[in-house]
Short mmCIF file of C-alpha atoms and ligand atoms in Angstrom, two decimals:
data_model
loop_
_atom_site.label_atom_id
_atom_site.label_comp_id
_atom_site.label_asym_id
_atom_site.label_seq_id
_atom_site.Cartn_x
_atom_site.Cartn_y
_atom_site.Cartn_z
CA UNK A 1 -0.20 -0.01 -0.21
CA UNK A 2 1.25 3.95 -0.86
CA UNK A 3 0.76 6.94 1.16
CA UNK A 4 -0.67 9.42 0.06
CA UNK A 5 1.23 12.24 0.81
CA UNK A 6 4.94 11.91 3.03
CA UNK A 7 6.81 14.04 5.33
CA UNK A 8 10.04 14.44 6.48
CA UNK A 9 11.53 16.17 8.71
CA UNK A 10 9.38 14.81 12.59
CA UNK A 11 10.36 17.82 15.26
CA UNK A 12 6.97 19.36 16.24
CA UNK A 13 5.60 21.27 13.45
CA UNK A 14 6.08 18.02 11.42
CA UNK A 15 5.45 14.90 13.61
CA UNK A 16 2.09 17.44 13.97
CA UNK A 17 1.85 17.93 10.45
CA UNK A 18 1.89 14.10 9.77
CA UNK A 19 -1.27 13.16 12.57
CA UNK A 20 -2.99 15.60 12.45
CA UNK A 21 -2.87 13.86 8.40
CA UNK A 22 -3.58 10.51 9.79
CA UNK A 23 -6.29 12.16 12.00
CA UNK A 24 -8.28 12.83 8.83
CA UNK A 25 -7.98 9.61 7.27
CA UNK A 26 -4.66 10.01 4.72
CA UNK A 27 -2.17 7.28 5.07
CA UNK A 28 1.05 9.45 5.70
CA UNK A 29 4.63 7.96 4.74
CA UNK A 30 6.95 9.43 7.58
CA UNK A 31 11.17 9.78 7.60
CA UNK A 32 13.08 11.87 9.75
CA UNK A 33 17.33 12.77 9.02
CA UNK A 34 17.83 10.70 11.84
CA UNK A 35 15.65 7.73 12.88
CA UNK A 36 14.82 7.98 16.01
CA UNK A 37 12.43 10.62 15.67
CA UNK A 38 10.28 8.33 13.44
CA UNK A 39 10.68 5.22 15.75
CA UNK A 40 8.73 8.13 18.27
CA UNK A 41 6.40 9.09 16.18
CA UNK A 42 5.09 5.59 14.72
CA UNK A 43 5.06 3.94 19.09
CA UNK A 44 3.74 6.54 20.63
CA UNK A 45 0.95 8.02 17.73
CA UNK A 46 0.83 4.67 15.89
CA UNK A 47 -3.22 4.37 16.51
CA UNK A 48 -3.76 8.19 15.11
CA UNK A 49 -3.89 6.83 11.97
CA UNK A 50 -2.21 5.32 9.00
CA UNK A 51 1.66 6.02 9.50
CA UNK A 52 4.14 4.30 7.21
CA UNK A 53 7.65 4.78 8.98
CA UNK A 54 10.95 5.19 6.35
CA UNK A 55 14.50 5.35 7.57
CA UNK A 56 16.15 5.85 4.53
CA UNK A 57 15.56 8.50 1.90
CA UNK A 58 14.72 5.61 -1.09
CA UNK A 59 12.32 3.81 1.19
CA UNK A 60 10.62 7.10 1.75
CA UNK A 61 10.33 8.16 -1.48
CA UNK A 62 9.04 4.75 -3.08
CA UNK A 63 6.27 4.57 -0.32
CA UNK A 64 4.37 7.09 -1.97
CA UNK A 65 1.64 7.22 -4.39
CA UNK A 66 2.34 8.86 -7.85
CA UNK A 67 2.40 11.64 -8.57
CA UNK A 68 4.58 11.98 -4.88
CA UNK A 69 2.99 14.56 -2.55
CA UNK A 70 6.89 15.06 -0.15
CA UNK A 71 6.36 18.11 2.27
CA UNK A 72 9.77 19.00 4.18
CA UNK A 73 8.78 20.44 7.71
CA UNK A 74 12.94 20.82 8.69
CA UNK A 75 14.87 24.27 9.74
CA UNK A 76 14.58 27.18 7.62
CA UNK A 77 17.87 28.18 5.86
CA UNK A 78 20.24 25.48 4.54
CA UNK A 79 18.61 22.62 5.58
CA UNK A 80 15.90 22.63 3.66
CA UNK A 81 18.32 23.05 0.74
CA UNK A 82 20.23 19.77 1.71
CA UNK A 83 16.97 17.86 1.83
CA UNK A 84 16.02 19.26 -1.33
CA UNK A 85 19.22 18.20 -2.64
CA UNK A 86 19.24 14.70 -1.38
CA UNK A 87 15.09 14.22 -2.50
CA UNK A 88 14.81 15.87 -5.95
CA UNK A 89 17.06 13.08 -7.44
CA UNK A 90 14.92 10.45 -6.42
CA UNK A 91 11.68 11.99 -7.96
CA UNK A 92 10.01 12.37 -10.95
CA UNK A 93 8.49 14.90 -13.36
CA UNK A 94 5.04 15.99 -12.08
CA UNK A 95 6.35 15.33 -8.38
CA UNK A 96 6.08 18.20 -5.60
CA UNK A 97 7.59 18.88 -3.07
CA UNK A 98 6.26 21.33 0.15
CA UNK A 99 8.32 23.05 2.15
CA UNK A 100 6.00 23.79 4.68
CA UNK A 101 9.08 25.84 6.93
CA UNK A 102 9.26 29.48 7.44
CA UNK A 103 11.35 30.12 4.09
CA UNK A 104 12.12 33.59 2.88
CA UNK A 105 9.97 33.91 -0.58
CA UNK A 106 13.42 34.82 -2.50
CA UNK A 107 14.51 31.24 -1.38
CA UNK A 108 11.18 29.41 -2.29
CA UNK A 109 11.65 31.43 -5.37
CA UNK A 110 14.44 30.57 -6.80
CA UNK A 111 13.63 27.12 -5.24
CA UNK A 112 10.67 26.95 -7.23
CA UNK A 113 12.36 28.37 -10.19
CA UNK A 114 15.25 25.39 -10.06
CA UNK A 115 12.74 22.86 -9.77
CA UNK A 116 10.58 23.53 -12.15
CA UNK A 117 13.24 23.23 -15.03
CA UNK A 118 13.44 19.65 -13.91
CA UNK A 119 10.04 19.41 -14.21
CA UNK A 120 8.94 18.84 -10.45
CA UNK A 121 5.95 21.68 -8.54
CA UNK A 122 8.02 23.11 -5.63
CA UNK A 123 5.32 24.56 -2.83
CA UNK A 124 5.88 26.87 -1.00
CA UNK A 125 3.26 26.94 1.84
CA UNK A 126 3.45 29.51 4.76
CA UNK A 127 2.08 27.50 7.66
CA UNK A 128 0.58 29.70 11.18
CA UNK A 129 -1.06 28.34 14.11
CA UNK A 130 3.16 26.81 15.84
CA UNK A 131 2.54 23.77 17.33
CA UNK A 132 -0.56 23.00 18.48
CA UNK A 133 -2.21 24.43 15.10
CA UNK A 134 -0.30 22.05 13.02
CA UNK A 135 -2.08 18.81 15.16
CA UNK A 136 -5.57 21.11 15.47
CA UNK A 137 -5.96 22.58 12.31
CA UNK A 138 -3.41 25.71 11.36
CA UNK A 139 -4.22 29.22 8.78
CA UNK A 140 -2.05 27.36 5.72
CA UNK A 141 -0.98 29.66 3.30
CA UNK A 142 0.06 27.61 -0.11
CA UNK A 143 2.02 28.75 -3.18
CA UNK A 144 3.11 27.55 -6.58
CA UNK A 145 1.67 25.88 -9.47
CA UNK A 146 -2.14 26.05 -9.78
CA UNK A 147 -2.03 22.44 -11.17
CA UNK A 148 -0.10 21.00 -7.89
CA UNK A 149 -2.79 22.84 -5.72
CA UNK A 150 -5.54 20.87 -7.54
CA UNK A 151 -3.43 17.49 -6.42
CA UNK A 152 -2.22 19.33 -3.03
CA UNK A 153 -5.53 21.66 -1.83
CA UNK A 154 -7.73 19.10 -0.80
CA UNK A 155 -5.61 17.88 1.17
CA UNK A 156 -3.88 20.70 3.12
CA UNK A 157 -8.42 22.18 2.93
CA UNK A 158 -8.76 19.37 5.23
CA UNK A 159 -6.15 19.32 7.83
CA UNK A 160 -6.35 23.27 7.63
CA UNK A 161 -8.82 25.78 10.67
CA UNK A 162 -12.38 25.82 9.77
CA UNK A 163 -14.10 29.42 10.30
CA UNK A 164 -17.63 28.50 9.74
CA UNK A 165 -16.99 25.51 7.25
CA UNK A 166 -14.22 27.96 5.23
CA UNK A 167 -11.36 25.96 4.97
CA UNK A 168 -8.48 28.18 6.72
CA UNK A 169 -6.34 27.82 3.34
CA UNK A 170 -5.94 28.49 -0.27
CA UNK A 171 -3.53 28.92 -3.24
CA UNK A 172 -2.43 32.17 -2.57
CA UNK A 173 -0.59 32.86 -5.93
CA UNK A 174 2.05 31.18 -7.67
CA UNK A 175 6.55 30.77 -6.25
CA UNK A 176 6.95 32.57 -3.58
CA UNK A 177 3.37 34.17 -3.81
CA UNK A 178 2.81 31.79 -0.41
CA UNK A 179 5.38 32.51 1.91
CA UNK A 180 5.50 35.77 1.56
CA UNK A 181 2.17 36.19 2.74
CA UNK A 182 3.17 34.60 5.78
CA UNK A 183 6.07 36.60 6.30
CA UNK A 184 3.88 39.68 5.94
CA UNK A 185 0.98 37.94 8.78
CA UNK A 186 3.75 37.90 10.98
CA UNK A 187 5.31 41.18 10.64
CA UNK A 188 1.82 42.21 11.19
CA UNK A 189 1.52 40.05 14.69
CA UNK A 190 4.68 41.99 15.43
CA UNK A 191 2.47 45.32 15.32
CA UNK A 192 -0.35 43.28 16.92
CA UNK A 193 1.65 42.35 20.29
CA UNK A 194 3.61 46.15 20.29
CA UNK A 195 0.06 47.97 20.61
CA UNK A 196 -1.98 45.14 23.08
CA UNK A 197 2.17 45.50 25.15
CA UNK A 198 1.75 50.06 24.91
CA UNK A 199 -2.42 49.18 25.84
CA UNK A 200 -1.04 46.83 28.88
CA UNK A 201 1.80 49.76 29.68
CA UNK A 202 -0.73 52.88 29.67
CA UNK A 203 -3.22 50.66 31.69
CA UNK A 204 -0.43 49.69 33.92
CA UNK A 205 1.76 52.98 34.20
CA UNK A 206 -0.73 55.18 33.32
CA UNK A 207 -4.14 54.11 34.61
CA UNK A 208 -2.03 52.24 37.70
CA UNK A 209 -3.73 49.23 37.04
CA UNK A 210 -2.34 45.99 38.84
CA UNK A 211 -1.84 43.05 35.73
CA UNK A 212 -4.60 41.38 37.47
CA UNK A 213 -7.19 43.86 36.30
CA UNK A 214 -5.50 44.48 33.27
CA UNK A 215 -6.72 41.01 32.54
CA UNK A 216 -10.23 41.27 33.04
CA UNK A 217 -10.01 44.34 30.82
CA UNK A 218 -8.61 42.62 28.18
CA UNK A 219 -11.10 39.49 29.18
CA UNK A 220 -13.43 42.38 28.43
CA UNK A 221 -12.75 43.97 25.79
CA UNK A 222 -12.20 39.80 23.70
CA UNK A 223 -15.81 40.22 24.00
CA UNK A 224 -16.09 42.55 21.64
CA UNK A 225 -14.82 43.73 18.20
CA UNK A 226 -11.41 43.51 18.85
CA UNK A 227 -11.55 40.32 19.79
CA UNK A 228 -9.07 37.92 19.18
CA UNK A 229 -6.58 35.09 20.08
CA UNK A 230 -3.41 37.87 20.62
CA UNK A 231 -6.19 39.82 23.11
CA UNK A 232 -6.89 36.38 24.37
CA UNK A 233 -4.46 34.85 25.43
CA UNK A 234 -2.50 38.21 26.72
CA UNK A 235 -5.53 38.32 30.09
CA UNK A 236 -4.02 34.56 30.09
CA UNK A 237 -0.48 36.03 30.58
CA UNK A 238 -1.54 39.08 32.87
CA UNK A 239 -3.45 36.86 35.01
CA UNK A 240 -0.75 34.03 35.41
CA UNK A 241 1.11 33.46 38.78
CA UNK A 242 4.86 33.03 39.25
CA UNK A 243 4.38 29.69 41.16
CA UNK A 244 8.47 30.61 43.36
CA UNK A 245 7.73 34.36 43.95
CA UNK A 246 3.84 34.63 44.25
CA UNK A 247 4.16 38.03 42.24
CA UNK A 248 2.06 38.55 38.85
CA UNK A 249 4.19 36.24 36.00
CA UNK A 250 4.57 39.21 33.66
CA UNK A 251 7.01 40.85 36.26
CA UNK A 252 9.89 38.52 37.13
CA UNK A 253 9.79 38.10 33.19
CA UNK A 254 13.38 39.53 31.33
CA UNK A 255 11.72 42.32 29.77
CA UNK A 256 13.81 41.70 26.89
CA UNK A 257 11.79 41.29 23.20
CA UNK A 258 13.40 38.68 21.22
CA UNK A 259 12.81 37.96 17.96
CA UNK A 260 13.60 34.99 14.24
CA UNK A 261 13.71 37.21 11.66
CA UNK A 262 10.37 37.38 10.01
CA UNK A 263 9.49 40.20 11.35
CA UNK A 264 12.48 41.90 10.59
CA UNK A 265 12.25 40.74 6.53
CA UNK A 266 8.82 42.10 6.32
CA UNK A 267 10.43 45.59 7.29
CA UNK A 268 13.30 45.09 5.01
CA UNK A 269 11.16 44.12 2.44
CA UNK A 270 8.69 46.53 2.16
CA UNK A 271 11.69 49.35 2.39
CA UNK A 272 12.59 47.68 -1.06
CA UNK A 273 8.86 47.85 -2.16
CA UNK A 274 8.73 51.75 -0.77
CA UNK A 275 5.17 50.09 1.22
CA UNK A 276 5.05 51.95 4.57
CA UNK A 277 4.93 50.04 6.99
CA UNK A 278 5.52 52.27 9.73
CA UNK A 279 3.61 49.76 12.99
CA UNK A 280 5.62 46.83 11.96
CA UNK A 281 8.94 48.32 11.76
CA UNK A 282 7.77 50.36 14.96
CA UNK A 283 6.99 47.22 16.32
CA UNK A 284 10.62 45.66 15.72
CA UNK A 285 12.52 48.36 16.54
CA UNK A 286 10.48 48.38 19.78
CA UNK A 287 11.71 44.64 20.54
CA UNK A 288 15.38 45.74 19.26
CA UNK A 289 15.24 48.57 21.62
CA UNK A 290 13.91 45.83 24.75
CA UNK A 291 16.66 43.85 24.10
CA UNK A 292 19.87 46.75 24.12
CA UNK A 293 20.39 45.87 27.23
CA UNK A 294 23.54 48.17 28.33
CA UNK A 295 22.70 51.04 26.13
CA UNK A 296 19.65 50.92 28.66
CA UNK A 297 21.50 50.66 31.30
CA UNK A 298 22.88 53.51 30.47
CA UNK A 299 20.03 55.90 30.03
CA UNK A 300 18.31 54.96 32.85
CA UNK A 301 19.24 58.65 34.21
CA UNK A 302 17.70 60.21 30.95
CA UNK A 303 15.95 62.85 33.15
CA UNK A 304 12.05 62.73 31.90
CA UNK A 305 8.66 64.48 32.82
CA UNK A 306 7.71 65.98 36.67
CA UNK A 307 5.47 63.41 37.82
CA UNK A 308 1.34 64.98 37.22
CA UNK A 309 -0.08 63.38 39.40
CA UNK A 310 -3.26 61.46 38.39
CA UNK A 311 -3.38 61.23 35.16
CA UNK A 312 -6.98 60.60 32.54
CA UNK A 313 -6.62 57.98 31.38
CA UNK A 314 -10.01 56.35 30.86
CA UNK A 315 -9.98 52.13 29.38
CA UNK A 316 -12.78 53.63 26.83
CA UNK A 317 -9.62 55.68 25.46
CA UNK A 318 -7.67 53.47 25.66
CA UNK A 319 -9.75 50.65 23.61
CA UNK A 320 -9.84 53.20 20.62
CA UNK A 321 -6.53 53.76 20.10
CA UNK A 322 -5.97 50.29 20.01
CA UNK A 323 -8.43 49.20 17.85
CA UNK A 324 -7.68 52.26 15.79
CA UNK A 325 -4.59 51.56 15.69
CA UNK A 326 -4.90 48.31 14.70
CA UNK A 327 -6.68 48.75 12.32
CA UNK A 328 -3.68 50.91 10.50
CA UNK A 329 -1.13 48.54 11.21
CA UNK A 330 -3.98 45.76 9.03
CA UNK A 331 -4.17 48.67 6.40
CA UNK A 332 -0.42 48.16 6.18
CA UNK A 333 0.22 45.19 5.89
CA UNK A 334 -2.57 44.31 3.15
CA UNK A 335 -0.59 46.95 1.11
CA UNK A 336 2.98 45.42 1.18
CA UNK A 337 0.72 41.83 0.00
CA UNK A 338 -0.91 44.31 -3.13
CA UNK A 339 3.02 46.05 -3.34
CA UNK A 340 4.47 42.50 -3.36
CA UNK A 341 1.58 40.83 -5.71
CA UNK A 342 2.17 43.51 -7.98
CA UNK A 343 5.56 43.41 -8.24
CA UNK A 344 6.10 40.01 -9.18
CA UNK A 345 3.09 39.56 -10.64
CA UNK A 346 0.85 36.69 -8.26
CA UNK A 347 -2.73 38.58 -8.47
CA UNK A 348 -2.83 37.86 -5.38
CA UNK A 349 -6.59 38.25 -3.31
CA UNK A 350 -6.51 40.24 -0.86
CA UNK A 351 -9.85 39.03 0.69
CA UNK A 352 -8.75 35.08 0.22
CA UNK A 353 -5.75 35.92 2.62
CA UNK A 354 -8.11 37.84 5.74
CA UNK A 355 -10.65 34.80 4.65
CA UNK A 356 -7.69 32.34 6.33
CA UNK A 357 -6.54 34.23 8.45
CA UNK A 358 -9.45 33.47 10.15
CA UNK A 359 -8.96 30.56 11.88
CA UNK A 360 -5.96 28.67 12.97
CA UNK A 361 -3.06 31.29 13.23
CA UNK A 362 -2.06 33.68 15.63
CA UNK A 363 -3.80 36.80 13.64
CA UNK A 364 -6.74 35.18 14.27
CA UNK A 365 -9.79 37.76 14.88
CA UNK A 366 -12.94 38.40 14.57
CA UNK A 367 -11.79 41.88 13.02
CA UNK A 368 -10.81 39.63 9.42
CA UNK A 369 -14.35 39.19 8.78
CA UNK A 370 -14.82 43.11 8.03
CA UNK A 371 -11.62 42.75 6.23
CA UNK A 372 -12.82 40.78 4.24
CA UNK A 373 -15.86 41.92 4.49
CA UNK A 374 -14.26 45.47 2.47
CA UNK A 375 -12.58 43.23 0.14
CA UNK A 376 -15.41 42.04 -0.66
CA UNK A 377 -17.36 45.35 -1.60
CA UNK A 378 -13.71 46.89 -3.61
CA UNK A 379 -11.28 44.13 -4.53
CA UNK A 380 -9.48 46.88 -5.62
CA UNK A 381 -9.29 48.80 -3.29
CA UNK A 382 -6.17 51.45 -2.28
CA UNK A 383 -6.73 50.71 1.44
CA UNK A 384 -8.43 49.61 4.49
CA UNK A 385 -8.75 53.41 5.58
CA UNK A 386 -11.18 53.78 3.31
CA UNK A 387 -13.22 51.56 3.47
CA UNK A 388 -16.59 52.84 4.68
CA UNK A 389 -16.46 50.95 7.85
CA UNK A 390 -12.56 51.80 9.66
CA UNK A 391 -13.98 55.31 8.01
CA UNK A 392 -16.04 55.13 10.52
CA UNK A 393 -14.77 53.20 13.25
CA UNK A 394 -11.37 55.24 13.02
CA UNK A 395 -13.88 58.72 13.00
CA UNK A 396 -15.55 57.50 16.17
CA UNK A 397 -11.92 56.77 17.81
CA UNK A 398 -9.97 58.94 16.69
CA UNK A 399 -10.52 61.94 19.94
CA UNK A 400 -9.64 58.84 22.35
CA UNK A 401 -7.17 57.88 19.79
CA UNK A 402 -5.71 61.39 20.18
CA UNK A 403 -5.82 61.96 23.35
CA UNK A 404 -4.19 58.37 24.75
CA UNK A 405 -1.45 59.43 22.86
CA UNK A 406 -1.38 62.69 23.72
CA UNK A 407 -1.72 61.54 27.53
CA UNK A 408 1.49 58.81 27.20
CA UNK A 409 2.93 61.84 25.58
CA UNK A 410 3.42 63.45 29.00
CA UNK A 411 3.60 60.56 30.84
CA UNK A 412 6.81 59.47 29.20
CA UNK A 413 5.07 56.41 27.96
CA UNK A 414 6.68 55.26 25.04
CA UNK A 415 3.78 54.17 22.48
CA UNK A 416 5.32 53.85 19.45
CA UNK A 417 3.18 51.66 17.64
CA UNK A 418 0.24 54.18 18.96
CA UNK A 419 2.01 57.61 17.73
CA UNK A 420 3.16 56.71 14.48
CA UNK A 421 -0.59 54.73 13.56
CA UNK A 422 -1.81 58.14 14.23
CA UNK A 423 0.89 60.02 11.82
CA UNK A 424 0.23 57.68 9.18
CA UNK A 425 -3.05 58.63 9.16
CA UNK A 426 -2.77 61.90 9.58
CA UNK A 427 -0.13 62.02 6.54
CA UNK A 428 -2.22 60.38 4.65
CA UNK A 429 -5.56 62.02 5.16
CA UNK A 430 -3.33 65.62 4.72
CA UNK A 431 -3.67 68.19 1.82
CA UNK A 432 -0.72 69.51 2.27
CA UNK A 433 2.57 67.78 3.33
CA UNK A 434 5.64 69.15 3.69
CA UNK A 435 7.41 66.83 1.56
CA UNK A 436 6.86 69.91 -0.72
CA UNK A 437 9.63 71.41 1.13
CA UNK A 438 12.30 67.68 1.41
CA UNK A 439 11.18 68.18 -3.22
CA UNK A 440 12.63 72.16 -2.42
CA UNK A 441 16.39 71.21 -1.19
CA UNK A 442 16.51 68.42 -2.71
CA UNK A 443 16.75 71.21 -6.21
CA UNK A 444 18.26 72.84 -3.58
CA UNK A 445 21.73 70.84 -2.98
CA UNK A 446 21.33 68.08 -5.52
CA UNK A 447 19.17 69.83 -8.45
CA UNK A 448 17.12 66.78 -8.41
CA UNK A 449 14.87 68.98 -9.77
CA UNK A 450 10.41 68.55 -8.67
CA UNK A 451 6.80 68.83 -9.68
CA UNK A 452 4.86 71.79 -9.72
CA UNK A 453 1.21 72.21 -8.62
CA UNK A 454 0.06 73.92 -11.68
CA UNK A 455 1.67 73.09 -14.53
CA UNK A 456 2.91 69.47 -16.56
CA UNK A 457 7.36 68.78 -16.38
CA UNK A 458 10.04 68.76 -14.05
CA UNK A 459 12.05 72.11 -12.95
CA UNK A 460 15.11 73.70 -10.96
CA UNK A 461 15.56 76.72 -9.50
CA UNK A 462 19.56 77.79 -10.36
CA UNK A 463 20.14 77.92 -6.29
CA UNK A 464 23.83 79.33 -6.76
CA UNK A 465 23.04 81.53 -9.74
CA UNK A 466 20.04 84.27 -10.63
CA UNK A 467 17.67 81.96 -8.40
CA UNK A 468 15.56 81.74 -12.24
CA UNK A 469 13.43 79.13 -12.12
CA UNK A 470 14.74 76.83 -15.55
CA UNK A 471 12.64 73.12 -16.87
CA UNK A 472 14.87 70.59 -16.41
P1 NBP B 501 12.90 22.23 13.61
O1 NBP B 501 13.05 24.24 13.51
O2 NBP B 501 13.71 23.10 14.76
O3 NBP B 501 13.67 21.74 13.28
C1 NBP B 501 14.25 20.44 12.90
C2 NBP B 501 13.99 19.64 12.18
O4 NBP B 501 15.22 19.60 10.93
C3 NBP B 501 14.47 17.85 12.40
O5 NBP B 501 13.74 17.41 11.81
C4 NBP B 501 15.72 18.46 12.51
O6 NBP B 501 16.52 16.14 12.09
C5 NBP B 501 15.66 18.83 10.48
N1 NBP B 501 17.44 19.14 10.29
C6 NBP B 501 17.92 19.78 10.84
BR1 NBP B 501 17.62 20.90 11.86
N2 NBP B 501 19.27 19.44 9.66
C7 NBP B 501 18.67 19.41 8.49
C8 NBP B 501 19.65 18.78 7.66
N3 NBP B 501 20.59 19.09 7.49
N4 NBP B 501 18.78 17.24 6.82
C9 NBP B 501 17.85 16.70 6.96
N5 NBP B 501 16.79 17.44 7.90
C10 NBP B 501 17.67 18.38 9.08
O7 NBP B 501 11.88 22.24 13.46
P2 NBP B 501 10.45 22.48 13.64
O8 NBP B 501 10.79 23.17 14.73
O9 NBP B 501 9.38 21.75 14.29
O10 NBP B 501 9.84 23.76 12.51
C11 NBP B 501 9.91 23.27 11.59
C12 NBP B 501 9.78 24.56 10.79
O11 NBP B 501 8.51 24.98 10.83
C13 NBP B 501 11.01 25.20 10.46
O12 NBP B 501 10.92 25.94 9.30
C14 NBP B 501 9.99 26.83 11.44
O13 NBP B 501 10.69 27.65 10.99
C15 NBP B 501 8.69 26.33 10.71
N6 NBP B 501 7.25 26.65 11.65
C16 NBP B 501 7.49 26.07 13.06
C17 NBP B 501 6.36 26.85 14.04
C18 NBP B 501 6.68 26.50 15.29
O14 NBP B 501 5.57 27.24 15.90
N7 NBP B 501 7.73 25.62 16.06
C19 NBP B 501 5.69 27.11 13.65
C20 NBP B 501 5.72 27.87 12.15
C21 NBP B 501 6.61 26.99 11.15
P3 NBP B 501 17.14 15.53 13.04
O15 NBP B 501 15.68 15.19 14.02
O16 NBP B 501 17.56 14.39 12.83
O17 NBP B 501 18.19 17.05 13.31
#
């Protein structure tokens, strides 16, 4: 008997994905560089479905029905290339290799092009939801050819999360589109987490509330329009007490945030594409700032504002500021998806991305239904901020949003996410930006020329001469 699909790389993600497939009635060939993990999986979970353990790459390939579907779940980077190099020579035209790891989309494009020349389909699939998601239903973002999706899609949709019966998996677009979208998903996740952290900081240091009280605030918010996985787990973390000290858990954790790199990638690519993703960038920089222990120690005595007594900070205002800032962060992330899609000819449907992020992944939220509705209403929406629903939401929130940023500034509490989101919003809606002055400066020192508001063409002022205007 041959297996419908195979998984190689049986650390936590691969093992859980293989179990998820088996639990859905699909026979799975399983393989790992070191056989120990394969043996362990079959011994522990063999009763959950049909597993075909393979000790060697040759055995693994021979145990797959054709065209072969082979999922790689190994450490991203060099290990993924090593595994591809090992398996590609054993495969035949029409076979499919799926990379479910956190690959950079540029690597995925390179691998897809190389394997296509050998007649193989390479599918870079972003998978979100961590180990629990892999086992119980992740959000899956597969790229690659439409033919490969025909053969793989039904299996992947089967094991993905479902919301209202709709799978959180769809064909994103050619070659690296899936991993690109997964990258932006992670970038948005960074921004969302930073905004939530700022809301906590304001309630803690600004409004003087205790973590347990703030946990209750978040529980309340989770019932409303902010309802999401990240808000839900924030309440859990804040309510948790450290067993050894009896203190709030959040007070015993070192305040230096780490990162694995997908947020940084998102910002790097956004810079290349020229898309302002200030919310994601501020989140990445806030983690870097927190991690700069020496610099923070050197700066600890820098003067702050004079104590102002009690600050007027309303919980409702913080909720409004969080919601409005979150809309901005998502609007920016979706603009990056549209820019990447245009740059690489991926034809990504942004509404479909909102749909598959409603379940399984880390940023799953009620809010995504609104985003889906916005793109259903107008697939070419230039920004979520101009959609009727979001425009109304921000109109209702903006007074509170401005109060919160003002109060935070007065108190000396850093809110890079809230304030940069507001600056982005005000920048977008400005009738005139000081960019006109920047153009003047550029023309002055570098003869970079400028365009006028009243005539076509490029112009230059003879700054060093009689300051007359010439046509460039
Ligand atoms: P790891 O990222 O920790 O990788 C461990 C696996 O890679 C093991 O099976 C190991 O085999 C294999 N491997 C390595 Br390392 N080098 C290899 C090589 N040269 N040849 C063959 N196999 C090699 O596993 P993970 O945490 O399960 O994550 C898998 C992928 O999923 C990663 O790309 C990760 O970024 C991504 N991801 C993870 C999460 C998460 O929550 N953990 C979420 C979403 C995506 P061995 O057993 O023989 O050492």
